[in-house]
Coordinates of C-alpha atoms and ligand atoms in Angstrom, one line a residue:
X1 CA 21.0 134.5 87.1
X2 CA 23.5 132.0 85.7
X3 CA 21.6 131.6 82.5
X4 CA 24.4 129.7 81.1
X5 CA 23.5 126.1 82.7
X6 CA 19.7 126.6 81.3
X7 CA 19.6 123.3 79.0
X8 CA 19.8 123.8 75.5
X9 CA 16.3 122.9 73.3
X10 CA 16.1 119.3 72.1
X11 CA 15.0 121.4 68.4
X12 CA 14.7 124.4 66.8
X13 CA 10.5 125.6 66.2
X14 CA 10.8 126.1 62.3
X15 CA 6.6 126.6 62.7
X16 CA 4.8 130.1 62.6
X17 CA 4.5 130.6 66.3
X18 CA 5.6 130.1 68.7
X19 CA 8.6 130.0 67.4
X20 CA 12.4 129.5 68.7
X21 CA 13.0 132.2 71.4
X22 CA 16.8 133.3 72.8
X23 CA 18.0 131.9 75.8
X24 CA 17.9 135.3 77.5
X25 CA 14.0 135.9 76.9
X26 CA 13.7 132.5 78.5
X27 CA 15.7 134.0 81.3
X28 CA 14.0 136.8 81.9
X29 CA 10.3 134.8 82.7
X30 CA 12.2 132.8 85.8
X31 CA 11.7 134.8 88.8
X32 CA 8.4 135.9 90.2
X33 CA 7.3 139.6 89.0
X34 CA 5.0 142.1 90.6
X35 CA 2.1 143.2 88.2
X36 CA 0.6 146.1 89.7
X37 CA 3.8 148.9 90.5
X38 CA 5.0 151.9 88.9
X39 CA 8.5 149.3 87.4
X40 CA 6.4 147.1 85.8
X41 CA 3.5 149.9 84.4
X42 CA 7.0 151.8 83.1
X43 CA 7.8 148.8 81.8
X44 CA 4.5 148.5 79.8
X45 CA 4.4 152.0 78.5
X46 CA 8.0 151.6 77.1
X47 CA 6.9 148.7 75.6
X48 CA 3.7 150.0 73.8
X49 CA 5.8 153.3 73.0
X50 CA 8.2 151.0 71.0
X51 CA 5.9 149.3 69.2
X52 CA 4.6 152.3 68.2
X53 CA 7.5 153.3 67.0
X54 CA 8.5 150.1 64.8
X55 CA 5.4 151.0 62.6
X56 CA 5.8 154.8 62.2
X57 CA 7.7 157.7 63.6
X58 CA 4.2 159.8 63.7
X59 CA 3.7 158.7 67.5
X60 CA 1.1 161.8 67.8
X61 CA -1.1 160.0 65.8
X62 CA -1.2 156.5 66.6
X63 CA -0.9 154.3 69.6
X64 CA -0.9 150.6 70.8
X65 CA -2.5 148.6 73.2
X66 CA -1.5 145.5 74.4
X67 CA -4.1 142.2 75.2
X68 CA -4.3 139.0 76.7
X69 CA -4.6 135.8 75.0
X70 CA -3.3 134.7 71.4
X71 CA -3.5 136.7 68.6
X72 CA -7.2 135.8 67.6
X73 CA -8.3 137.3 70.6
X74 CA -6.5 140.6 69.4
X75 CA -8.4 140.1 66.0
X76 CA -11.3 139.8 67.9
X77 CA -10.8 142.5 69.7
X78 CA -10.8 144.6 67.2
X79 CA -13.2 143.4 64.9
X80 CA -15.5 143.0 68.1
X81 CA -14.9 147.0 69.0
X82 CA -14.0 148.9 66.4
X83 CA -17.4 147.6 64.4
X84 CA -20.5 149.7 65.4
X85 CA -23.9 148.6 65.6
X86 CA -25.3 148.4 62.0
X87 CA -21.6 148.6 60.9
X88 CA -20.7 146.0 57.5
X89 CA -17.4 144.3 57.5
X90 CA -16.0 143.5 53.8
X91 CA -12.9 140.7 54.3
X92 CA -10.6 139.5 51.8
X93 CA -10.1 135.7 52.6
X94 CA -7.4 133.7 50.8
X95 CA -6.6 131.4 53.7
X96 CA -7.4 129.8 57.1
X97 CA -6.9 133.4 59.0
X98 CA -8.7 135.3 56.5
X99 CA -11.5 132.8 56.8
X100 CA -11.3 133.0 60.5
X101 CA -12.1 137.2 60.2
X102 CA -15.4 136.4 58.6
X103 CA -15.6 133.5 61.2
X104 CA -15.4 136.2 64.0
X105 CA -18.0 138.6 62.5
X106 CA -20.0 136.0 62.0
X107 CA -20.2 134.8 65.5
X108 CA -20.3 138.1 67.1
X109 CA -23.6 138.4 64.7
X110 CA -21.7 141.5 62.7
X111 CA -23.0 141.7 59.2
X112 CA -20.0 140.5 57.0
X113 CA -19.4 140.1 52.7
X114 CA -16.1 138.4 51.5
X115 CA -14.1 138.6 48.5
X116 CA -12.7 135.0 48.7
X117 CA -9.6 135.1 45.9
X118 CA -8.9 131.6 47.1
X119 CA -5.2 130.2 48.5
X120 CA -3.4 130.8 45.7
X121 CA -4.2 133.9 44.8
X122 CA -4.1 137.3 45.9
X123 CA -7.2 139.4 47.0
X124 CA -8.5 141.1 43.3
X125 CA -8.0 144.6 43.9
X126 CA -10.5 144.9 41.0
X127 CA -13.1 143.2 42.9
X128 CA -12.4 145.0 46.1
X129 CA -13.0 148.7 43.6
X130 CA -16.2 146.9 42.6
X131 CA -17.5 146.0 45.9
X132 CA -17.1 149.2 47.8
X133 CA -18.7 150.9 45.0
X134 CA -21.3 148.7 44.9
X135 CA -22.3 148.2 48.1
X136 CA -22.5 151.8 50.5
X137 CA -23.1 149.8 53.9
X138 CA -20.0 148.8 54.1
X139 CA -17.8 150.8 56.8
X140 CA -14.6 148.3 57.3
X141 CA -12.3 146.3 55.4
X142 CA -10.0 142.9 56.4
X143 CA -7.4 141.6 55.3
X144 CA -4.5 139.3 56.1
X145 CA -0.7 140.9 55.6
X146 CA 1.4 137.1 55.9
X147 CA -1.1 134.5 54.8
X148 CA 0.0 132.1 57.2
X149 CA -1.9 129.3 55.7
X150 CA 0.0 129.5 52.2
X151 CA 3.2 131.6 52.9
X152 CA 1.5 134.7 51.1
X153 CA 2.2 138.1 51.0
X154 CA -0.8 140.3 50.3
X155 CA -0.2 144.0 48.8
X156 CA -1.7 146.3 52.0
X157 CA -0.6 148.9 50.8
X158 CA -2.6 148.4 47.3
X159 CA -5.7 148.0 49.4
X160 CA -5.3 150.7 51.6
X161 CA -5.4 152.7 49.0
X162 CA -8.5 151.7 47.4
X163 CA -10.4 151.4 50.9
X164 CA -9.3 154.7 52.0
X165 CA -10.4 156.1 48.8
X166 CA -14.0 155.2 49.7
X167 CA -13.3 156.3 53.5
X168 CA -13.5 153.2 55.2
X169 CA -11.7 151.7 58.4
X170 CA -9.3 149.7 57.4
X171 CA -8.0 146.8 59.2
X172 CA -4.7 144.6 59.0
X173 CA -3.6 141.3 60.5
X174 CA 0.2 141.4 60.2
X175 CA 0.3 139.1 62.7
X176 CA 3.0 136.6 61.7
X177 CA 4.7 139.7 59.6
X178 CA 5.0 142.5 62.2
X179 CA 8.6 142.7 63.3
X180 CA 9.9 141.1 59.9
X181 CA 9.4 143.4 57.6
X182 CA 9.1 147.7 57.2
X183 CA 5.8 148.5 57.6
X184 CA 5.0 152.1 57.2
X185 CA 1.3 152.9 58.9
X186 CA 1.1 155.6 57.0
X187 CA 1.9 154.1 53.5
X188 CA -0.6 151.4 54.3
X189 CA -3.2 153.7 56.0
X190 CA -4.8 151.2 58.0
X191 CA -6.7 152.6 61.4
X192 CA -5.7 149.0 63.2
X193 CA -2.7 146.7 62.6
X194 CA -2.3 143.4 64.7
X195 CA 0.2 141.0 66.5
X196 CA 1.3 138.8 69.0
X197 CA 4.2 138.6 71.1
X198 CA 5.3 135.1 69.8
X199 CA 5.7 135.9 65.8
X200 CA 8.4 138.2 64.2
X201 CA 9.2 140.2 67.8
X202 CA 10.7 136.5 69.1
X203 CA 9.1 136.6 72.4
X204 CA 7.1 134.0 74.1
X205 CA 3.0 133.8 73.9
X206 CA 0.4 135.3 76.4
X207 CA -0.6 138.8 74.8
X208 CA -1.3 140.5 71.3
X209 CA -0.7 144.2 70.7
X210 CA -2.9 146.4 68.3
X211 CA -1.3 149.9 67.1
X212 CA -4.2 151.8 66.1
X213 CA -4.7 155.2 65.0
X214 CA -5.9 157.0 67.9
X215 CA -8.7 159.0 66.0
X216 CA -9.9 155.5 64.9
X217 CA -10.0 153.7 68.6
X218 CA -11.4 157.0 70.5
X219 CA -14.2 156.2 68.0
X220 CA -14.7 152.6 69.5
X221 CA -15.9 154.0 72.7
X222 CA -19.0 152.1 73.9
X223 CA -18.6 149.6 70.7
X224 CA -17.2 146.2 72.3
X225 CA -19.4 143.1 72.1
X226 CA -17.4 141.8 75.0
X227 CA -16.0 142.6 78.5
X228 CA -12.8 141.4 78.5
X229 CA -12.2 141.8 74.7
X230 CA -13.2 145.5 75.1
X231 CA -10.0 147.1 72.9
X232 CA -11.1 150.8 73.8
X233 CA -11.6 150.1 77.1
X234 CA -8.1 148.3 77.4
X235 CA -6.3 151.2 75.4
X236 CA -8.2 153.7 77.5
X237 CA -7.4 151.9 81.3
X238 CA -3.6 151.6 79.8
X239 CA -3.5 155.5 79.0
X240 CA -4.8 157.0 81.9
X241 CA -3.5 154.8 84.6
X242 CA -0.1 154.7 82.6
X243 CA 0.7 150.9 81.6
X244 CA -1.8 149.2 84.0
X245 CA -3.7 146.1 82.6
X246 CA -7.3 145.6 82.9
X247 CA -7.5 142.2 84.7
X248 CA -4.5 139.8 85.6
X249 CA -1.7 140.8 82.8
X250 CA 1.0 138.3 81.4
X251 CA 3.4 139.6 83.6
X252 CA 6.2 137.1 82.7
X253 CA 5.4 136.8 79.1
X254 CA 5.7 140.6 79.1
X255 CA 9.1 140.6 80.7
X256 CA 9.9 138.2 77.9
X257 CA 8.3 140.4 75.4
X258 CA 10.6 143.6 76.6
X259 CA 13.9 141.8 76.3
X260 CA 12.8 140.5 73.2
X261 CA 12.3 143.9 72.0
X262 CA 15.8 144.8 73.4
X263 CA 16.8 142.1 71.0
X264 CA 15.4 143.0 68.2
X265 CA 17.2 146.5 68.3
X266 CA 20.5 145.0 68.9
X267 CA 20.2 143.0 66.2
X268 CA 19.6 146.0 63.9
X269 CA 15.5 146.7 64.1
X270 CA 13.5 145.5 61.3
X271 CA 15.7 146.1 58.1
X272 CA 18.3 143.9 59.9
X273 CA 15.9 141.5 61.0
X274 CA 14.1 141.6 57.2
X275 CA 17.4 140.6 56.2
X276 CA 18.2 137.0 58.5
X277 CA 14.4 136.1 57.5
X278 CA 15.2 136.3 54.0
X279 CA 18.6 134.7 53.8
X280 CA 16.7 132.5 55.8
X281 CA 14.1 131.7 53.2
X282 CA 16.5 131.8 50.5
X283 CA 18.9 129.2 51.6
X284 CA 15.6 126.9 52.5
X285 CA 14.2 127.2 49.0
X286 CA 17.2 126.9 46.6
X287 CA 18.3 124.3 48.7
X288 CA 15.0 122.6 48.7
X289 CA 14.6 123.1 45.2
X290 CA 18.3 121.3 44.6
X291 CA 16.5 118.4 46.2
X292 CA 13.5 118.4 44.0
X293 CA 10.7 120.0 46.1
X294 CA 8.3 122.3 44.8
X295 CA 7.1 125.7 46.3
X296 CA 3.4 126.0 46.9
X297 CA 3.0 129.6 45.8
X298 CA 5.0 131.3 42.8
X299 CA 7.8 133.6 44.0
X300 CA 6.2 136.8 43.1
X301 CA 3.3 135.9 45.6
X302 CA 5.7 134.3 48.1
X303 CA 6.5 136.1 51.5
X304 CA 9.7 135.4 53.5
X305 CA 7.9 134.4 56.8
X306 CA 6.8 130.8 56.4
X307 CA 7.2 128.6 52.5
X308 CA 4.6 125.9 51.9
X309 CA 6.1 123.2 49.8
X310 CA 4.1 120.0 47.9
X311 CA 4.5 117.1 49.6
X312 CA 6.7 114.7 47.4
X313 CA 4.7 112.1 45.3
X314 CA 6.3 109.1 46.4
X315 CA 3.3 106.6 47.9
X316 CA 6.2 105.7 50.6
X317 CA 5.6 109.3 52.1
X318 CA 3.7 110.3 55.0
X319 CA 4.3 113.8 56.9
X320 CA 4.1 112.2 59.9
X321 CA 7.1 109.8 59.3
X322 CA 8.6 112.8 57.8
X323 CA 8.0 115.0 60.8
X324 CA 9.4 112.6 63.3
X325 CA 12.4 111.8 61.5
X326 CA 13.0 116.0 61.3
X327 CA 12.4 116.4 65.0
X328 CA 15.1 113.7 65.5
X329 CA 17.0 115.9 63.8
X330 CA 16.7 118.9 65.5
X331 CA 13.9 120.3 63.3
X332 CA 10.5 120.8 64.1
X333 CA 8.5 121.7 61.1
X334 CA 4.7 122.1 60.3
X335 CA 1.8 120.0 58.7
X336 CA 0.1 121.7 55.2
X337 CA -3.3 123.9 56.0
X338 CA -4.0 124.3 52.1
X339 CA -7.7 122.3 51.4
X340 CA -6.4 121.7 47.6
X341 CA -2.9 120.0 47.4
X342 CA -0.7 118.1 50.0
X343 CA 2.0 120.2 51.2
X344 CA 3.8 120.8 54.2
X345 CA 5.3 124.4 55.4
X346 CA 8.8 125.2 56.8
X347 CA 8.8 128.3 58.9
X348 CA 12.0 131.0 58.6
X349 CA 11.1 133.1 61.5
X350 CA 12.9 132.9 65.1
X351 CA 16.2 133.0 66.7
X352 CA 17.1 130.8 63.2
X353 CA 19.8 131.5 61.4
X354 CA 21.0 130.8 58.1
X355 CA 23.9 128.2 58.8
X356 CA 20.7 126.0 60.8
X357 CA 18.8 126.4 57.6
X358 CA 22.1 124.9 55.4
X359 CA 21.7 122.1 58.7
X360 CA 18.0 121.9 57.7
X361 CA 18.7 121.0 54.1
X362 CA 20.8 118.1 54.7
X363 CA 18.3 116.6 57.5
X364 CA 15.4 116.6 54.7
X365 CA 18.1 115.1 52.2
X366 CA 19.0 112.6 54.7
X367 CA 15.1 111.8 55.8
X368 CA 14.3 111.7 52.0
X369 CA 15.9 108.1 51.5
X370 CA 13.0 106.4 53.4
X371 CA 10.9 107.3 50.5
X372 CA 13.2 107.8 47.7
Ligands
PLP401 C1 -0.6 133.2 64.2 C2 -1.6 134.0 63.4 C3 -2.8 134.4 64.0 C4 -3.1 134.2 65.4 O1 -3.2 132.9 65.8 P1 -3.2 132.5 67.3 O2 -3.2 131.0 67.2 O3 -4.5 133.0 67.9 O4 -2.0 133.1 67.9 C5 -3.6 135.2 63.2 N1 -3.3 135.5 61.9 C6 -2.2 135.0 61.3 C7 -1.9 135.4 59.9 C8 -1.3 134.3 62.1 O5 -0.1 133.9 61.5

């Protein structure tokens, strides 16, 4: 395959998923693959073996499972199967994908409590003490890892700790953090941790992936409130019939997803990956600063994976404008989600580098003249 004449993006995805992908995990989705052989079930089980991997080197005691659709369907997966009957979820909001875990219990008709600590604010770890003590039916906890909403990292590792002090499941979405930064499943103690194949692993979107303590999913058996979003049953069908998918699988996406694993570990793995997303982060924000925007979140709350910024106060500024003239530019960027200020958000995450986000900065300082 002559992936050399493929034509080069119009922009670069500076947005939280998808995001920019290599050339060569492009490649690997143009040819027609077989779904249901012993290459492609290898192919799997190498896959979910690595991903293991990436989040602990106990690989006795925890496993992964991968799943169709986006990486709410993974949440709801999980929240959907790993829930019993008469179960009590407790989540810790502070943000659109916090809100949409109590959104999902909700709908699935799963008694749910939140601590909401709002969008600027970490969860209170106070709070979280005070509400497990005070309320015994609760048997899992929630919470977001990369706030994708503000840019926010929230301390999982903190709340493990209290939630496994009381004994209860604990759940994490590190969706748009998984892949960017060490995470140690053990140090956080969490029974389920969730992805997607289009966030911090640079591959293209079609699945999510849960690595889950195995204990904690054998316990799921019998639990799901849905057919196809049945994560035991999915784990199980993967396990015994060694990397076979329940239903049609992503077969192309998946190809994608293995090369963009292969990536990832010639790069360096995660430390060296850590390391481009911050130098990534860091050249957007002083240079941003040097321009006069403000950051949305203070930099102790700040995570490396997507920064929110005010929009500027001129009454000549619209995002839209701004947006356009960006894309023009070779920059595709992403609208605000906070309900309290105007801001927009720059994501760092992708085959981006720092020299495009030096290119970055001098786009927004050329686009700022229309307002200025
Ligand atoms: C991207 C993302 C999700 C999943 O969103 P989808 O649109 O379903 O892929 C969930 N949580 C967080 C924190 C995210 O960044």
């Amino acid at each position: 395959m002559d992936i050399k004449n493929l034509p080069d993006n119009p922009y670069l995805l500076l947005t939280p998923g998808p995001l920019s992908t290599t050339k060569t995990v492009k490649a690997a989705m143009l040819r027609d693959w077989c779904t249901w052989d012993d290459d492609y079930k290898a192919l799997v089980q190498e896959v979910r073996t690595k991903l293991t991997r990436l989040a602990t080197d106990k690989i006795d005691r925890y496993t992964s499972v991968l799943m169709q659709g986006s990486g709410t369907f993974c949440v709801e997966a999980i929240i959907g199967t790993a829930l019993p009957e008469g179960g009590k979820l407790l989540a810790l909001p502070n943000g659109a994908y916090g809100d949409r875990i109590v959104q999902i219990a909700k709908t699935l008709k799963i008694d749910c409590v939140f601590n909401d600590s709002g969008e600027l604010d970490p969860p209170d770890l106070d709070k979280l003490d005070a509400t497990l003590k005070a309320d015994r039916a609760i048997t899992h906890v929630a919470v977001v890892h990369s706030e994708t909403t503000t840019g926010m990292l929230n301390p999982i590792e903190k709340i493990g700790k209290i939630v496994k002090g009381y004994g209860k499941v604990f759940i994490v979405d590190a969706m748009s953090s998984f892949g960017g930064i060490a995470i140690d499943l053990e140090a956080v103690d969490c029974d389920f941790i969730v992805s997607s194949a289009n966030k911090c692993i640079q591959g293209v979107p079609g699945f999510g992936f849960v690595i889950a303590k195995k204990d904690a999913l054998k316990a799921c058996k019998g639990q799901a409130r849905s057919l196809s979003l049945d994560l035991y049953d999915q784990w199980n069908t993967m396990e015994n019939d060694k990397g076979k998918w329940r239903y049609t699988s992503p077969t192309h996406v998946v190809r994608a997803f293995h090369q963009a694993m292969k990536e990832l570990e010639e790069e360096g793995g995660i430390a060296k990956r850590e390391a481009r997303y911050r130098a990534n982060h860091r050249i957007l924000v002083a240079g941003m600063r040097k321009l006069g925007f403000k950051t949305l979140l203070p930099d102790a709350y700040q995570g490396h994976f997507i920064t929110s910024f005010y929009s500027p106060e001129s009454p000549k500024y619209d995002f839209k404008t701004f947006y356009d003239k960006l894309k023009t530019k070779g920059f595709v960027i992403y609208p605000g989600k906070v309900s309290k200020a105007s801001a927009f958000r720059i994501g760092n995450i992708g085959d981006v580098y720092p020299a495009d986000m030096e290119r970055l900065v001098k786009a927004v300082e050329e686009a700022m003249f229309w307002w200025d």
